[in-house]
Coordinates of C-alpha atoms in Angstrom, one line a residue:
Chain A
M10 CA 96.8 128.1 178.3
I11 CA 94.7 131.0 177.9
V12 CA 91.4 130.7 175.8
R13 CA 89.2 133.5 175.0
I14 CA 85.6 133.1 173.9
S15 CA 85.0 136.3 171.9
G16 CA 82.5 138.6 173.3
E17 CA 82.4 136.7 176.4
G18 CA 85.8 136.6 178.2
Q19 CA 88.9 134.7 179.0
Y20 CA 89.6 131.3 180.6
R21 CA 92.7 129.5 182.1
L22 CA 93.1 125.8 181.2
D23 CA 95.6 123.3 181.8
D24 CA 97.9 123.0 179.0
G25 CA 96.8 119.2 178.8
E26 CA 93.5 120.4 177.5
R27 CA 95.0 121.5 174.2
D28 CA 94.5 118.1 172.5
R29 CA 90.8 117.8 173.2
I30 CA 90.2 121.4 172.2
N31 CA 91.5 120.8 169.1
E32 CA 89.5 117.7 168.6
L33 CA 86.4 119.4 169.3
E34 CA 87.3 122.5 167.1
N35 CA 87.9 120.0 164.2
A36 CA 84.5 118.6 164.5
V37 CA 83.0 122.0 164.0
V38 CA 85.3 122.8 161.1
A39 CA 84.3 119.4 159.5
I40 CA 80.7 120.3 159.8
V41 CA 81.1 123.8 158.3
E42 CA 83.3 122.5 155.6
G43 CA 80.6 119.7 154.9
G44 CA 78.2 122.6 154.2
H45 CA 75.3 121.0 156.1
Q46 CA 73.8 122.8 159.2
D47 CA 72.9 119.5 161.0
G48 CA 75.0 119.2 164.1
F49 CA 76.6 122.6 163.7
A50 CA 75.0 124.1 167.0
D51 CA 75.7 121.0 169.0
A52 CA 79.2 120.6 167.9
F53 CA 80.1 124.5 168.5
G54 CA 78.0 124.3 171.8
A55 CA 80.3 121.2 172.8
L56 CA 83.4 123.2 172.3
L57 CA 82.2 126.5 174.2
G58 CA 80.9 124.1 176.9
Y59 CA 84.0 122.4 177.3
V60 CA 86.1 125.6 177.6
R61 CA 83.7 126.8 180.2
D62 CA 83.5 123.7 182.3
H63 CA 87.1 123.0 182.3
G64 CA 88.4 126.7 182.3
E65 CA 88.9 129.0 185.1
V66 CA 87.5 132.5 184.4
L67 CA 90.2 135.2 184.3
A68 CA 89.6 138.3 186.4
D69 CA 88.7 141.3 184.4
D70 CA 91.9 143.3 185.7
D71 CA 94.0 140.2 184.5
I72 CA 96.0 141.3 181.5
E73 CA 96.8 138.2 179.5
T74 CA 97.2 137.3 175.9
S75 CA 95.3 134.4 174.5
E76 CA 96.7 131.5 172.8
V77 CA 93.2 130.5 171.3
I78 CA 90.5 132.7 170.3
I79 CA 87.1 131.0 169.7
P80 CA 84.4 133.0 167.9
P81 CA 81.3 134.3 169.8
A82 CA 78.8 131.9 171.0
D83 CA 76.1 133.4 168.9
L84 CA 78.0 132.6 165.7
T85 CA 75.6 131.2 163.1
F86 CA 76.3 128.4 160.6
Q87 CA 76.2 130.9 157.8
E88 CA 78.7 133.3 159.6
A89 CA 81.0 130.3 160.3
G90 CA 80.9 129.3 156.6
R91 CA 81.4 132.9 155.3
D92 CA 83.8 134.1 157.8
F93 CA 86.0 131.3 158.7
T94 CA 86.4 129.7 155.4
G95 CA 87.4 131.1 152.1
E96 CA 87.5 134.7 152.0
G97 CA 87.7 135.0 155.8
L98 CA 86.2 137.6 158.3
V99 CA 88.3 140.5 157.1
P100 CA 89.3 140.3 153.4
D101 CA 93.0 140.2 153.0
Chain B
M29 CA 94.8 125.7 166.0
A30 CA 93.0 124.9 162.9
G31 CA 90.1 126.4 161.2
L32 CA 87.7 128.6 163.5
S33 CA 89.7 129.7 166.3
G34 CA 92.9 129.9 164.1
R35 CA 91.1 132.3 161.7
M36 CA 89.7 134.3 164.7
S37 CA 93.1 134.5 166.3
T38 CA 94.6 135.8 163.2
V39 CA 91.9 138.4 162.7
V40 CA 92.3 139.6 166.2
K41 CA 96.1 139.5 166.2
A42 CA 96.1 141.7 163.1
K43 CA 93.8 144.1 164.7
V44 CA 95.9 144.2 167.9
S45 CA 99.1 144.9 166.0
K46 CA 97.3 147.6 164.1
L47 CA 96.1 149.2 167.4
L48 CA 99.6 149.0 168.7
D49 CA 103.1 149.5 167.5
R50 CA 104.9 153.0 166.9
A51 CA 107.1 154.7 169.4
E52 CA 110.8 153.6 170.1
D53 CA 110.7 154.8 173.6
P54 CA 108.8 152.6 176.2
A55 CA 107.5 155.4 178.2
E56 CA 105.9 156.8 174.8
T57 CA 104.5 153.5 174.0
L58 CA 102.7 153.2 177.3
D59 CA 101.2 156.6 177.2
Y60 CA 100.2 156.0 173.4
S61 CA 98.6 152.6 174.2
Y62 CA 96.9 154.1 177.1
Q63 CA 95.4 157.0 175.0
K64 CA 94.4 154.5 172.3
Q65 CA 92.3 152.4 175.0
V66 CA 90.6 155.4 176.4
E67 CA 89.5 156.4 172.7
Q68 CA 88.2 152.9 172.2
L69 CA 86.4 153.0 175.4
Q70 CA 84.6 156.2 174.0
N71 CA 83.8 154.3 170.7
V72 CA 82.3 151.4 172.8
K73 CA 80.0 154.1 174.5
K74 CA 79.0 155.4 171.3
G75 CA 78.2 151.9 169.9
I76 CA 76.1 151.1 172.9
A77 CA 74.1 154.6 172.1
D78 CA 73.7 153.5 168.6
V79 CA 72.1 150.2 169.6
V80 CA 69.7 151.9 172.0
T81 CA 68.7 154.3 169.2
A82 CA 68.0 151.5 166.8
K83 CA 66.0 149.7 169.6
K84 CA 64.0 152.8 170.3
R85 CA 63.2 153.2 166.6
L86 CA 61.7 149.7 166.5
Q87 CA 59.8 150.2 169.6
M88 CA 58.1 153.2 168.2
Q89 CA 57.1 151.2 165.1
E90 CA 55.7 148.4 167.3
S91 CA 53.4 150.8 169.1
S92 CA 52.3 152.4 165.8
L93 CA 51.5 148.8 164.5
Q94 CA 49.9 148.0 167.7
Q95 CA 47.4 150.9 167.1
N96 CA 46.8 149.6 163.7
V97 CA 45.8 146.3 164.9
V98 CA 43.3 147.9 167.3
K99 CA 42.0 150.0 164.6
L100 CA 41.7 147.3 162.0
D101 CA 39.8 145.0 164.6
T102 CA 37.3 147.9 165.1
Q103 CA 36.7 148.5 161.6
A104 CA 36.3 144.7 160.9
R105 CA 33.7 144.7 163.6
Q106 CA 31.9 147.7 162.3
A107 CA 31.8 146.4 158.8
L108 CA 30.5 143.1 159.8
S109 CA 27.9 144.5 161.8
S110 CA 26.6 146.8 159.0
G111 CA 26.6 143.7 156.7
H112 CA 29.8 144.2 154.8
E113 CA 31.6 141.0 155.2
D114 CA 34.0 141.5 152.3
L115 CA 35.4 144.6 153.9
A116 CA 35.4 142.8 157.3
R117 CA 37.6 140.2 155.6
T118 CA 40.0 142.8 154.1
A119 CA 40.4 144.4 157.5
L120 CA 41.1 141.1 159.2
E121 CA 43.6 140.2 156.5
R122 CA 45.3 143.4 157.1
K123 CA 45.2 142.9 160.9
N124 CA 46.8 139.6 160.3
V125 CA 49.7 141.1 158.4
A126 CA 50.2 143.8 161.1
Q127 CA 50.1 141.1 163.9
T128 CA 52.7 139.1 162.0
E129 CA 55.1 142.0 161.5
L130 CA 54.6 142.9 165.2
Q131 CA 55.8 139.5 166.2
S132 CA 58.7 139.9 164.1
L133 CA 59.5 143.4 165.5
D134 CA 59.1 142.0 169.0
G135 CA 61.8 139.4 168.3
Q136 CA 64.2 141.9 166.8
V137 CA 63.8 144.2 170.0
H138 CA 64.6 141.4 172.1
E139 CA 67.7 140.5 169.9
L140 CA 68.9 144.2 170.3
E141 CA 68.4 144.3 173.9
D142 CA 70.7 141.0 174.0
Q143 CA 73.4 142.9 171.9
Q144 CA 73.1 146.0 174.2
Q145 CA 73.8 143.8 177.3
K146 CA 76.7 142.3 175.8
L147 CA 78.2 145.6 174.7
I148 CA 77.7 146.8 178.3
D149 CA 79.4 143.8 179.6
S150 CA 82.3 144.2 177.2
E151 CA 82.7 147.9 178.0
Q152 CA 82.9 147.0 181.7
K153 CA 85.7 144.4 181.1
L154 CA 87.5 146.9 179.0
R155 CA 87.3 149.6 181.6
V156 CA 88.8 147.4 184.3
K157 CA 91.6 146.1 182.1
I158 CA 92.4 149.8 181.2
E159 CA 92.4 150.9 184.7
S160 CA 94.6 147.8 185.5
F161 CA 97.0 149.0 182.6
R162 CA 97.1 152.5 184.0
T163 CA 98.5 151.4 187.3
K164 CA 100.7 148.8 185.8
K165 CA 102.3 151.1 183.4
E166 CA 103.4 153.6 186.2
V167 CA 105.1 150.6 188.0
I168 CA 106.8 149.4 184.9
K169 CA 108.1 153.1 184.1
A170 CA 109.5 153.2 187.5
Q171 CA 111.0 149.8 188.3
Y172 CA 112.4 148.5 185.0
S173 CA 115.3 149.1 182.9
A174 CA 114.5 150.4 179.4
A175 CA 115.1 146.9 177.7
E176 CA 113.1 145.0 180.2
A177 CA 110.3 147.6 180.5
Q178 CA 109.9 147.2 176.6
V179 CA 109.0 143.6 176.9
R180 CA 106.7 144.0 179.8
I181 CA 105.1 147.0 178.2
S182 CA 104.5 145.2 174.9
E183 CA 103.0 142.1 176.8
A184 CA 100.7 144.3 178.7
A185 CA 99.8 146.5 175.8
T186 CA 99.0 143.3 173.7
G187 CA 96.6 142.0 176.5
V188 CA 94.6 144.9 176.6
G189 CA 95.0 145.3 172.6
E190 CA 93.4 141.8 172.5
Q191 CA 90.3 143.1 174.7
M192 CA 90.1 146.2 172.5
A193 CA 90.0 144.2 169.3
D194 CA 87.4 141.8 170.7
V195 CA 85.0 144.6 171.8
G196 CA 85.5 146.3 168.2
L197 CA 84.5 143.0 166.6
A198 CA 81.4 142.7 168.9
M199 CA 80.5 146.4 167.9
Q200 CA 80.9 145.6 164.2
R201 CA 78.5 142.6 164.6
A202 CA 76.0 144.8 166.5
V203 CA 76.1 147.5 163.8
D204 CA 75.6 144.8 161.0
K205 CA 72.6 143.5 162.9
T206 CA 71.0 147.1 163.6
E207 CA 71.7 147.6 159.8
N208 CA 69.7 144.7 158.7
M209 CA 66.8 145.5 161.1
R210 CA 66.8 149.0 159.9
A211 CA 66.3 147.7 156.2
R212 CA 63.5 145.6 157.6
A213 CA 61.9 148.4 159.5
D214 CA 61.9 150.5 156.5
A215 CA 60.1 147.8 154.4
V216 CA 57.4 147.8 157.1
Q217 CA 57.1 151.6 156.7
E218 CA 56.7 151.4 153.1
L219 CA 53.7 148.9 153.7
E220 CA 52.3 151.6 155.9
A221 CA 53.0 154.4 153.3
A222 CA 51.3 152.3 150.6
G223 CA 48.2 152.4 152.6
T224 CA 48.3 148.8 153.8
F225 CA 47.0 149.6 157.3
D226 CA 44.7 152.7 156.3
D227 CA 41.2 152.9 156.9
V228 CA 39.8 149.9 154.8
T229 CA 36.2 151.3 154.8
Q230 CA 37.7 154.0 152.3
L231 CA 38.4 151.3 149.9
G232 CA 36.2 150.7 146.9
S233 CA 34.7 147.3 146.3
G234 CA 37.2 146.3 143.6
E235 CA 40.5 144.6 144.9
D236 CA 43.4 146.5 144.4
D237 CA 46.8 145.4 144.1
I238 CA 47.7 145.7 147.8
D239 CA 44.8 143.4 148.6
R240 CA 46.0 140.7 146.4
Q241 CA 49.5 141.0 147.9
L242 CA 48.0 141.0 151.4
K243 CA 46.0 137.9 150.8
Q244 CA 49.2 136.1 149.9
L245 CA 50.8 137.6 153.0
S246 CA 48.0 136.7 155.6
S247 CA 47.1 133.4 156.8
Q248 CA 43.8 132.5 155.3
P249 CA 42.7 129.8 158.1
A250 CA 43.5 132.6 160.8
V251 CA 41.4 135.1 159.0
D252 CA 38.5 132.6 158.4
D253 CA 38.6 131.6 162.1
E254 CA 38.5 135.1 163.2
L255 CA 35.9 136.1 161.0
A256 CA 33.6 133.3 162.1
K257 CA 34.4 134.2 165.8
M258 CA 33.4 137.7 165.3
K259 CA 30.2 136.7 163.5
S260 CA 29.1 134.7 166.4
E261 CA 30.1 137.3 168.8
L262 CA 27.9 139.8 166.9
G263 CA 24.9 137.2 166.8
S264 CA 25.4 136.8 163.0
G265 CA 23.0 137.2 160.3
S266 CA 20.8 140.0 162.2
A267 CA 22.7 142.8 160.5
S268 CA 19.5 144.4 159.4
A269 CA 18.8 147.0 162.2
S270 CA 20.5 150.3 162.9
A271 CA 23.7 150.3 160.8
P272 CA 26.1 151.9 162.8
Q273 CA 28.2 154.5 161.0
I274 CA 31.6 153.5 160.2
S275 CA 34.1 155.9 161.9
Q276 CA 36.1 158.2 159.6
G277 CA 38.6 160.7 159.8
D278 CA 41.3 159.1 162.2
G279 CA 43.8 158.6 159.7
P280 CA 46.7 156.2 160.3
P281 CA 49.8 157.5 162.0
A282 CA 51.7 156.9 158.9
G283 CA 55.3 158.4 158.7
E284 CA 54.9 159.2 162.6
S285 CA 57.9 156.9 163.4
G286 CA 60.1 159.4 161.9
Q287 CA 63.4 159.4 160.3
A288 CA 66.5 160.5 162.5

């Protein structure tokens, strides 16, 4: 599977990693939905770190579509709350 | 995928489909996509230039504040050595405020440098992908039947489109950041325009409104410490001798940082 970290690049991961990535992501979402900033940076960092550690960086001239797109690494807790719950990044 | 990346993917895919579509004929789609990609690359270059401009503006403001810090420090010394402790304190309070602003500006300049580097990296990635797409499209045109070409083209165009959409989002965030900083920079400029960093020796003895506000902004212990230090450096108390004339006529460089 291909995973993109927005603003950073694309990674190729084994399809078997899908569940683990899902878990890590759900942990981030739970924190954002709880509305408490504590632990957000760690949880989001863990998700990004996992993709970087277990993925193989795609070459720049590789043209692939990503299955998963993770927000940029400098996403703040406030942005996560505002952009990824409720109204969303782009108003519908 | 839930939540974050699901949302992100939806946003990016919506952008991609906006960037693509049109044209029945595969060859036309190819050329249209390529043209769009080249346009986007130009936009990224412009975005980088905007970030650089914003950074320069902040740097100009930094150097203007730097001059104010030096000037206020000199004024505080002069005031103290001529026995005007109240004026010296006022000058140091203002210096304290200017220094705090300076630190904050410094952080912002670094942040913009970061943004600039990220955009440069993204632009590089996009340029390589577009180049790769250009080669690929000629191959596809030459080698595949119309139906098959359509599939391959749409795959390739979507892949490049995703990169384009991602760069677009990065630019949007950079623009938002520079706008926030501009608002803050304007606020500092207002402080300057209000005479905050003007020659304190021109002030009367009465406290004006600016002073009351500045007292709240500046850190009193820091001001007390500095005043004490300055006193001991000047060999305190003996401010009876030749009272040095307080410099005048070197007005503040207000409004210098310009509005482009």
